[in-house]
Amino acid sequence: MIKVEHLTKKFGDFIAVNDISFNVQAGEMFALLGPNGAGKSTTIKMLTTLLKPTSGSLTLNGFDVVKQQDQTRKSFGIVFQDPSVDTDLTAYENMQLHAVMYGVPKSEIDTRIEELLKLVELWDRRDSLVKTYSGGMKRRLEIARGLLHHPKVLFLDEPTLGLDAQTRNLLWNYVGNLAHEKEMTILFTTHYLEEAEANSNQIAIIDHGKLLTIGTAQDLMKQTKTKSLEEAYLSLTGKELRDEKADPHEVWRQRQRARNMR
Amino acid sequence: MRVIYILWLRQIKRYFRSKSRIVGAVGQPLLFLLALGYGLGSVYKEAGQGNYLQFLVPGIMAQTVLFSSMFYGAMIIFDRQFGFLKETMVAPVGRLKIMLGGALGGATTSVMQGIIVFLISLLLGFRPYNWPMALFSLIFMSVLALAITSFSSGIGSFVQDMQGFQAINQFLVFPLYFLSGALYPLNHVPTWLRIIAEVNPISYTVDAMRWSMIGTSRFGIVHDCIALGITLVVLIVFGVMRFRHIEP
Ligand SMILES: Nc1ncnc2c1ncn2[C@@H]1O[C@H](COP(=O)(O)OP(=O)(O)OP(=O)(O)O)[C@@H](O)[C@H]1O
Ligand SMILES: [Mg+2]
C-alpha cells in the first residue's frame, strides 16, 4: 500500500532523511519510531505531498506520490504533529469544512461529526471558537477531524502528543477498530513505545535520517537480545540526547549494559 | 462547487467575527476622505474643476477594495504560521478551487468594505449622479477585488513573513495606487506621470468607478472593461501558478 524506495531529503547541506526504503502492506499498522529530529515527520510530509523528495521514489495506493498528487491526496488522511485547525472557527465548523473538502457524503456528515466529537468529548463545546480551547482539547479536535473521512491510508504523526492516558486508550481502540472495519492502512509515529508495541504489526526505527531496522516488536527484541521494546529501542538508538554527537564508547557501553540485563 | 462555497464561507465568518478588521479597514479611507476631501476641496474648486468630493469618492472606494484585498494575502501568511494551510494543501481538491474559494471570500469582504465607505461618503455629502448607474460600481469593485485577492494569494504563497509582504505593499501597491488617477485628475499632469497612469490597471478601475458614480470617464468604459478583464485573468493565473508551488 505504501512503498518507499531510497528516499532522501536534504535541506541545504543537511540530510534529514537518508536513503530510506520500506514497504507497508494493506491493512497493516506500521509504527515509525525514532528520537527527536530523526526524520519521521519529514518522511510523512514527503508521503503526503507537502514536501518534494530530493531523490528516491514514493508510491501510495498504487500512485506515484510526486507525479500523481491528486490521486495520492484522494487516498490518504493525516493527523499532523503540529496544530492545523482554524482557531477562529468553532470545532463544528472545522469538522464541516474538512468533511466537505474530503467529499464525505452529505447525508453522513452530521452523524459522523457528532459521533467523533462525542468520542473525543468535545460535543458540548462544539460551538465554541477553537481559540478558547485548552491544548489537549485542540489536539483531540485535530484527531477527530483526521478520522472524519475514511481514507485508504491514514497517517498519524504523534497523535497522542499531550493527551491524558484515558484519551490515549480511547483513541487507540477507536483507530484499531476503524482500521479493522474499513481495512485502512495506518502509519503512525509516537514516543510512547508501549503504544507502538500494542498497536502495530511492524515497527521501523530511524535515527539521524537513516533506517536502523524494521520488523515486529519480537523481531527487534530478538535482534538486540533485549526483553522489551524499550530496551531494544534504546540499544539501537543509544541513550544520549539528540543534537549531540553520538559517542561510540557510550553506545558500546549501553549495548553491553543492555546485554547484561538479560 | 461545495468546496469553493465552504472556503468562501470560512472567510465570511472570520470577517464578521473580527470587528477590529471591519473598523480598521474603513479607517484609512475615511481619513483620506476627510483630509483630502475637505483639505483640497477649495483649491480644487478654485482651479475650476468642480466638486472635489464627488471626484474623490469613487477613487477612495477603489482604494478601500484594493487594500482590503491585498490584506487577504496576509491571511494566507497567518494560515501558514498557524498551520491551517497544511490542512488545505493535503486536501484532495484542485488548487484552483482552493485558491478561488478563499479569494472569492476575501473579495466579498473587500466589496463590503467598499460599500461601507460608500455609505459614509453619502453622509459626507457625496451623491451619485444616477442611482441605477451607480450599481455598476458593484461589478467593477468585485472584479478588482477578485483580481487583487488572487494576486495577494500568489504573493502570500511565496513570501514567508509579514515583513516581506509589507514590502510588496509599500513598493508595488502603494505606488500603483498613488500614481493612478484616484486622487487627482490626469488632465494636467506631466507626461511621464500620465504614461504610468495609462499602463496602470488601477487607473482603469478608478475610471470605471467614476463612470458609474459620477458619469465621467477619461479612457472610455469599453477600454476600462477590457483593461479590467485582462487584469483579472492575468492575476488569477498568477495566483494559481504561485499557489501550486506553495510549501507550508
Ligand atoms: N524545513 C526545514 N528546513 C531545514 N531543516 C528542517 C526542515 N524541516 C525539518 N528539518 C530538520 O530535519 C530533521 C528531521 O526533522 P523531523 O521533523 O522529520 O524530525 P522528527 O523525527 O519528526 O522529530 P520529532 O520526534 O521531534 O517530531 C531535523 O533535524 C530538523 O531540524
Ligand atoms: Mg515529528
XYZ file of C-alpha atoms and ligand atoms in Angstrom:
542
model
C 0.000 0.000 0.000
C 2.945 2.286 0.759
C 6.259 1.788 -0.985
C 9.267 3.918 -0.093
C 12.429 3.430 -2.135
C 15.763 5.123 -1.468
C 14.007 8.185 -0.116
C 16.321 11.126 0.614
C 15.567 14.679 1.687
C 18.181 17.391 2.020
C 17.662 20.842 3.484
C 20.664 22.644 2.045
C 23.623 20.552 3.174
C 21.740 18.886 5.950
C 20.411 15.414 5.224
C 17.170 14.989 7.134
C 16.179 11.680 5.517
C 18.950 9.467 4.211
C 18.229 6.699 1.701
C 15.270 5.094 3.459
C 13.341 2.177 1.960
C 10.395 0.231 3.369
C 7.036 -1.245 2.421
C 3.740 -1.184 4.252
C 1.185 -3.844 3.305
C -2.517 -3.066 3.006
C -4.314 -3.256 6.362
C -1.099 -3.045 8.342
C -0.482 -0.778 11.313
C 3.027 0.482 10.877
C 4.943 2.384 13.568
C 7.766 4.726 12.683
C 9.915 5.297 15.758
C 12.974 7.403 16.395
C 14.387 10.163 18.587
C 13.588 13.854 18.088
C 14.829 15.103 14.757
C 15.209 11.588 13.350
C 13.298 12.462 10.194
C 9.890 10.916 10.940
C 7.787 13.991 10.206
C 9.876 14.819 7.158
C 9.205 11.329 5.777
C 5.483 11.752 6.399
C 5.486 15.196 4.776
C 7.011 13.706 1.641
C 4.471 10.878 1.623
C 1.640 13.405 1.940
C 2.791 15.695 -0.923
C 3.775 18.554 1.411
C 7.482 18.244 0.624
C 9.234 17.137 -2.541
C 11.817 14.390 -2.035
C 15.366 15.248 -3.067
C 15.625 11.760 -4.535
C 14.004 8.354 -4.302
C 10.543 7.184 -5.198
C 7.286 7.005 -3.279
C 4.193 5.001 -4.131
C 0.948 5.180 -2.198
C -2.148 3.182 -3.068
C -0.503 2.473 -6.415
C 0.053 6.136 -7.247
C 3.327 7.939 -7.697
C 3.237 10.468 -4.855
C 5.271 13.102 -6.690
C 3.735 12.769 -10.149
C 0.144 11.877 -9.252
C -0.510 14.257 -6.416
C -4.267 14.478 -6.909
C -4.858 10.740 -6.847
C -2.456 10.399 -3.930
C -4.287 13.052 -1.943
C -7.565 11.216 -2.531
C -6.037 8.129 -0.942
C -4.855 9.333 2.457
C -5.820 11.245 5.583
C -3.477 12.736 8.134
C -3.269 13.992 11.687
C -0.354 16.396 11.815
C 2.123 16.692 14.643
C 1.749 20.497 14.632
C -1.536 22.369 15.000
C -3.547 22.760 11.808
C -7.077 23.683 12.870
C -8.551 27.126 12.250
C -8.784 28.678 15.718
C -11.177 31.400 14.519
C -13.789 28.798 13.673
C -15.731 26.554 16.037
C -14.985 22.850 16.376
C -18.104 22.031 14.407
C -17.173 24.404 11.601
C -13.679 22.923 11.390
C -15.200 19.466 11.086
C -17.697 20.589 8.429
C -15.021 22.243 6.356
C -12.922 19.093 6.429
C -15.888 16.869 5.584
C -16.756 18.949 2.545
C -13.170 19.172 1.295
C -12.831 15.402 1.568
C -16.155 14.730 -0.102
C -17.868 12.966 2.802
C -21.426 12.249 1.560
C -23.816 14.982 2.688
C -26.163 12.553 4.420
C -23.348 11.247 6.629
C -21.631 14.499 7.567
C -23.698 15.389 10.609
C -23.838 11.907 12.096
C -20.110 11.367 11.685
C -19.232 14.740 13.176
C -21.472 14.030 16.134
C -20.013 10.572 16.670
C -16.438 11.810 16.590
C -16.920 14.939 18.660
C -18.671 12.779 21.255
C -15.797 10.321 21.133
C -13.239 13.000 21.964
C -15.671 14.627 24.391
C -15.937 17.939 22.611
C -19.587 17.652 21.661
C -20.737 20.012 24.417
C -18.199 22.580 23.290
C -18.797 22.157 19.574
C -19.948 25.746 19.067
C -17.083 27.409 20.938
C -14.302 29.024 18.953
C -11.271 26.754 18.952
C -9.060 29.533 20.279
C -10.856 29.187 23.588
C -9.824 25.511 23.866
C -7.056 24.059 26.020
C -4.058 22.445 24.329
C -5.388 18.916 24.878
C -8.817 19.855 23.557
C -7.291 21.259 20.371
C -5.329 18.061 19.981
C -8.458 15.974 20.355
C -10.173 18.073 17.710
C -7.258 17.512 15.315
C -7.641 13.781 15.789
C -11.416 13.772 15.452
C -11.060 15.726 12.229
C -8.437 13.326 10.879
C -10.812 10.377 11.420
C -13.777 12.072 9.742
C -13.310 10.605 6.311
C -12.217 7.037 5.800
C -9.168 7.025 3.566
C -7.191 4.021 2.327
C -4.124 5.189 4.231
C -4.097 7.152 7.466
C -1.022 8.970 8.748
C -0.899 9.798 12.445
C 2.112 11.918 13.414
C 2.354 11.679 17.203
C -1.425 11.640 17.537
C -1.384 11.192 21.297
C 1.050 14.018 21.981
C -0.068 15.850 25.109
C -3.139 13.714 25.740
C -4.105 12.115 29.042
C -3.918 8.342 29.448
C -7.710 7.838 29.218
C -7.955 9.665 25.921
C -4.957 7.831 24.539
C -6.567 4.451 25.259
C -9.844 5.565 23.809
C -8.150 6.815 20.694
C -6.129 3.674 20.017
C -9.198 1.479 20.492
C -11.150 3.573 18.041
C -8.349 3.683 15.500
C -7.809 -0.068 15.815
C -11.495 -0.780 15.161
C -11.682 1.663 12.301
C -8.606 0.182 10.662
C -10.080 -3.268 11.005
C -13.583 -2.411 9.760
C -12.573 -0.155 6.899
C -9.397 -2.073 6.068
C -7.307 1.031 6.444
C -3.555 1.066 6.381
C -2.107 3.128 9.192
C 1.337 4.640 9.514
C 1.977 6.367 12.807
C 4.753 7.815 14.909
C 4.859 8.060 18.676
C 7.316 8.462 21.516
C 5.265 6.129 23.718
C 6.872 2.794 22.975
C 4.121 0.817 24.684
C 1.659 2.365 22.203
C 3.794 1.254 19.316
C 4.118 -2.250 20.728
C 0.404 -2.624 21.420
C -0.874 -1.165 18.165
C 1.485 -2.093 15.371
C 2.249 -5.106 13.196
C 5.539 -3.654 12.073
C 7.988 -1.212 13.579
C 10.664 0.763 11.794
C 13.296 2.626 13.774
C 15.079 5.559 12.229
C 17.733 7.864 13.610
C 19.663 10.722 12.034
C 17.669 10.154 8.862
C 18.769 6.527 8.499
C 16.643 3.439 8.788
C 18.188 1.304 11.531
C 15.917 -1.686 11.493
C 12.447 -2.903 10.685
C 10.341 -5.780 11.978
C 7.805 -6.832 14.594
C 8.411 -5.941 18.242
C 9.512 -9.561 18.744
C 11.965 -9.334 15.852
C 13.516 -6.187 17.302
C 13.901 -7.726 20.763
C 15.427 -10.852 19.275
C 17.766 -8.847 17.104
C 19.034 -6.734 20.010
C 18.803 -9.549 22.534
C 16.611 -7.498 24.820
C 13.400 -8.237 26.680
C 11.280 -5.174 25.984
C 10.723 -2.871 23.077
C 12.056 -0.001 25.145
C 15.373 -1.772 25.736
C 15.553 -2.722 22.097
C 14.871 0.854 21.089
C 17.484 2.275 23.424
C 20.093 -0.232 22.430
C 19.549 0.710 18.776
C 19.396 4.467 19.121
C 21.685 4.979 22.117
C 20.862 6.885 25.260
C 22.430 10.234 24.518
C 20.246 13.240 23.870
C 19.865 14.272 20.259
C 21.856 17.046 18.669
C 24.949 15.762 20.416
C 27.455 13.720 18.503
C 26.937 10.062 19.230
C 29.801 8.895 21.376
C 30.764 5.430 20.163
C 32.041 4.418 23.589
C 28.784 5.342 25.237
C 26.819 3.457 22.629
C 29.024 0.431 23.172
C 28.617 0.642 26.960
C 24.861 0.810 26.541
C 24.832 -2.210 24.325
C 26.840 -4.081 26.946
C 24.511 -2.963 29.680
C 21.501 -3.962 27.657
C 23.096 -7.334 27.050
C 23.905 -7.850 30.714
C 20.356 -7.164 31.699
C 19.237 -10.392 30.091
C -18.720 23.933 -6.008
C -19.335 22.867 -2.412
C -15.622 23.184 -1.777
C -15.451 26.718 -3.150
C -18.549 27.578 -1.142
C -17.232 26.258 2.172
C -13.878 28.033 1.759
C -15.730 31.218 0.817
C -17.938 30.839 3.876
C -14.874 30.476 6.093
C -13.639 33.913 5.040
C -17.054 35.490 5.551
C -17.400 34.012 9.034
C -13.937 35.147 10.049
C -14.681 38.625 8.716
C -17.837 39.080 10.771
C -16.077 37.721 13.854
C -13.336 40.307 13.641
C -14.902 43.666 14.388
C -11.497 45.295 14.566
C -10.840 44.350 10.962
C -14.063 45.930 9.764
C -13.360 49.160 11.602
C -9.639 49.185 10.817
C -10.052 48.753 7.097
C -12.520 51.636 6.919
C -10.360 53.971 8.994
C -7.746 54.677 6.335
C -10.167 55.582 3.523
C -12.175 57.709 5.929
C -9.028 59.654 6.796
C -8.360 60.191 3.092
C -11.917 61.378 2.530
C -11.806 63.854 5.390
C -8.252 65.133 4.990
C -8.226 65.328 1.207
C -11.908 65.916 0.575
C -12.075 68.863 2.930
C -8.421 69.862 2.749
C -8.173 70.137 -1.015
C -11.810 70.819 -1.825
C -11.462 74.581 -2.034
C -8.253 74.519 -4.061
C -9.887 72.146 -6.481
C -12.912 74.370 -6.842
C -10.774 77.486 -7.396
C -8.922 75.659 -10.137
C -12.257 75.389 -11.870
C -12.563 71.602 -11.545
C -15.834 71.480 -9.645
C -16.634 69.461 -6.531
C -13.594 67.506 -5.291
C -15.550 65.182 -3.002
C -17.574 63.977 -5.981
C -14.346 63.340 -7.845
C -12.605 61.697 -4.921
C -15.175 59.201 -3.615
C -15.009 56.667 -6.493
C -11.222 56.660 -6.136
C -11.403 56.116 -2.388
C -13.863 53.256 -2.854
C -11.374 51.629 -5.218
C -8.642 52.258 -2.652
C -10.668 50.511 0.036
C -11.232 47.477 -2.138
C -7.595 47.453 -3.277
C -6.060 47.455 0.191
C -8.600 45.146 1.835
C -7.977 42.693 -0.990
C -4.228 42.960 -0.538
C -4.754 42.194 3.128
C -6.193 38.833 2.078
C -2.648 37.720 1.200
C -1.627 38.390 4.785
C -4.327 35.929 5.847
C -2.524 33.229 3.877
C 0.670 34.033 5.735
C -1.227 33.750 9.031
C -2.725 30.456 7.855
C 0.781 29.194 7.264
C 2.016 30.398 10.648
C -0.950 28.922 12.497
C -0.724 25.699 10.490
C -4.147 25.681 8.847
C -2.548 25.945 5.429
C -1.331 22.317 5.729
C -4.927 21.176 6.101
C -5.921 22.732 2.789
C -2.715 21.719 0.984
C -3.198 17.984 1.560
C -6.913 18.091 0.741
C -7.903 16.093 -2.367
C -9.127 19.211 -4.118
C -7.753 21.094 -7.140
C -5.502 24.031 -6.280
C -7.620 26.343 -8.436
C -10.665 25.629 -6.272
C -8.760 26.205 -3.047
C -7.285 29.443 -4.330
C -10.594 30.667 -5.766
C -12.700 29.743 -2.736
C -10.560 31.804 -0.402
C -10.026 34.622 -2.890
C -13.767 34.897 -3.557
C -14.364 35.079 0.191
C -11.701 37.762 0.575
C -13.137 39.617 -2.418
C -16.647 39.541 -0.972
C -15.486 41.082 2.276
C -13.489 43.753 0.416
C -16.556 44.749 -1.574
C -18.491 45.001 1.684
C -15.814 47.383 2.934
C -16.193 49.409 -0.269
C -19.937 49.635 0.322
C -19.380 50.807 3.908
C -17.115 53.576 2.609
C -19.761 54.478 0.039
C -22.376 54.815 2.788
C -20.050 57.015 4.829
C -19.471 59.181 1.738
C -23.218 59.697 1.459
C -23.186 61.084 4.986
C -20.364 63.422 3.982
C -22.454 64.788 1.127
C -21.486 62.613 -1.843
C -24.254 61.925 -4.366
C -24.077 59.520 -7.331
C -25.377 61.253 -10.439
C -27.661 58.372 -11.334
C -28.582 55.663 -8.819
C -29.205 52.747 -11.211
C -25.864 53.505 -12.922
C -24.146 53.521 -9.550
C -24.996 49.825 -9.201
C -22.441 49.082 -11.934
C -19.752 50.071 -9.476
C -20.538 46.823 -7.627
C -19.357 44.886 -10.670
C -16.157 46.913 -11.004
C -15.385 46.593 -7.309
C -15.989 42.837 -7.475
C -13.673 42.399 -10.453
C -10.939 44.478 -8.819
C -11.411 42.609 -5.542
C -11.123 39.147 -7.099
C -8.131 40.202 -9.211
C -6.286 41.568 -6.192
C -7.177 38.735 -3.798
C -5.858 36.294 -6.436
C -2.726 38.392 -6.747
C -2.237 38.584 -3.000
C -2.798 34.814 -2.640
C 0.051 34.396 -5.077
C 2.217 36.787 -3.095
C 1.222 35.153 0.201
C 2.292 31.795 -1.249
C 5.934 32.651 -1.660
C 6.552 35.472 0.790
C 7.335 33.782 4.084
C 6.576 36.535 6.590
C 4.652 39.745 7.142
C 7.724 41.934 6.594
C 8.204 40.613 3.099
C 4.536 41.048 2.450
C 4.549 44.643 3.680
C 7.487 45.354 1.397
C 5.422 44.312 -1.632
C 2.630 46.541 -0.409
C 4.969 49.506 0.082
C 6.941 49.187 -3.119
C 4.306 47.956 -5.521
C 0.747 48.539 -4.425
C 1.059 51.969 -2.784
C 2.903 53.449 -5.788
C 0.398 51.908 -8.223
C -2.372 53.473 -6.215
C -0.848 56.926 -5.841
C 0.191 57.004 -9.491
C -3.292 56.105 -10.680
C -5.875 58.777 -11.293
C -7.565 58.080 -7.954
C -6.615 61.277 -6.136
C -6.115 63.838 -8.894
C -7.304 64.326 -12.478
C -4.798 63.221 -15.110
C -5.545 66.186 -17.404
C -2.696 68.431 -16.406
C -0.073 66.069 -15.042
C 3.429 65.726 -16.575
C 3.687 63.282 -19.455
C 5.680 60.638 -17.520
C 3.021 60.541 -14.827
C 0.309 60.242 -17.431
C 2.085 57.374 -19.165
C 2.469 55.484 -15.894
C -1.202 56.040 -15.159
C -2.152 54.751 -18.595
C -0.457 51.382 -18.120
C -1.684 51.073 -14.554
C -4.704 48.790 -14.104
C -5.776 50.729 -11.007
C -6.356 53.820 -13.190
C -8.855 51.912 -15.308
C -10.694 50.607 -12.266
C -10.941 54.101 -10.832
C -12.061 55.388 -14.209
C -14.782 52.763 -14.449
C -15.896 53.602 -10.921
C -16.183 57.281 -11.893
C -18.116 56.355 -14.997
C -20.772 54.610 -12.914
C -20.760 57.009 -9.982
C -20.372 60.494 -11.446
C -20.806 59.887 -15.143
C -17.373 60.945 -16.357
C -14.721 58.776 -17.914
C -11.265 59.502 -19.209
C -10.447 56.304 -21.069
C -13.969 55.314 -22.062
C -15.888 52.498 -20.389
C -15.048 49.970 -23.107
C -11.332 50.426 -22.569
C -11.863 50.262 -18.812
C -13.705 46.961 -19.096
C -11.081 45.444 -21.397
C -8.282 46.524 -19.060
C -10.142 45.162 -16.030
C -10.875 41.876 -17.776
C -7.256 41.342 -18.790
C -6.053 42.234 -15.305
C -8.467 39.755 -13.747
C -7.421 36.861 -15.968
C -3.689 37.550 -15.635
C -3.836 37.857 -11.864
C -5.956 34.715 -11.381
C -3.468 32.765 -13.487
C -0.592 34.273 -11.481
C -2.327 33.383 -8.208
C -2.936 29.746 -9.143
C 0.558 29.242 -10.560
C 2.193 30.531 -7.383
C -0.299 28.677 -5.213
C 0.644 25.377 -6.864
C 4.202 25.703 -5.627
C 3.382 26.720 -2.101
C 5.319 24.898 0.632
C 3.683 25.087 4.034
N 12.060 22.991 6.586
C 13.194 22.555 7.162
N 14.356 23.204 6.946
C 15.503 22.779 7.498
N 15.596 21.704 8.303
C 14.472 21.010 8.550
C 13.217 21.400 7.997
N 12.280 20.524 8.427
C 12.915 19.633 9.206
N 14.230 19.910 9.290
C 15.256 19.141 10.032
O 15.141 17.797 9.677
C 15.365 16.957 10.794
C 14.249 15.972 10.921
O 13.072 16.645 11.337
P 11.697 15.890 11.585
O 10.681 16.924 11.879
O 11.442 14.974 10.453
O 12.002 15.057 12.899
P 11.060 14.053 13.684
O 11.649 12.699 13.548
O 9.662 14.220 13.271
O 11.283 14.537 15.180
P 10.230 14.766 16.372
O 10.175 13.497 17.129
O 10.897 15.825 17.174
O 8.960 15.187 15.792
C 15.543 17.889 11.995
O 16.921 17.992 12.289
C 15.002 19.208 11.521
O 15.718 20.273 12.098
Mg 7.981 14.890 14.094
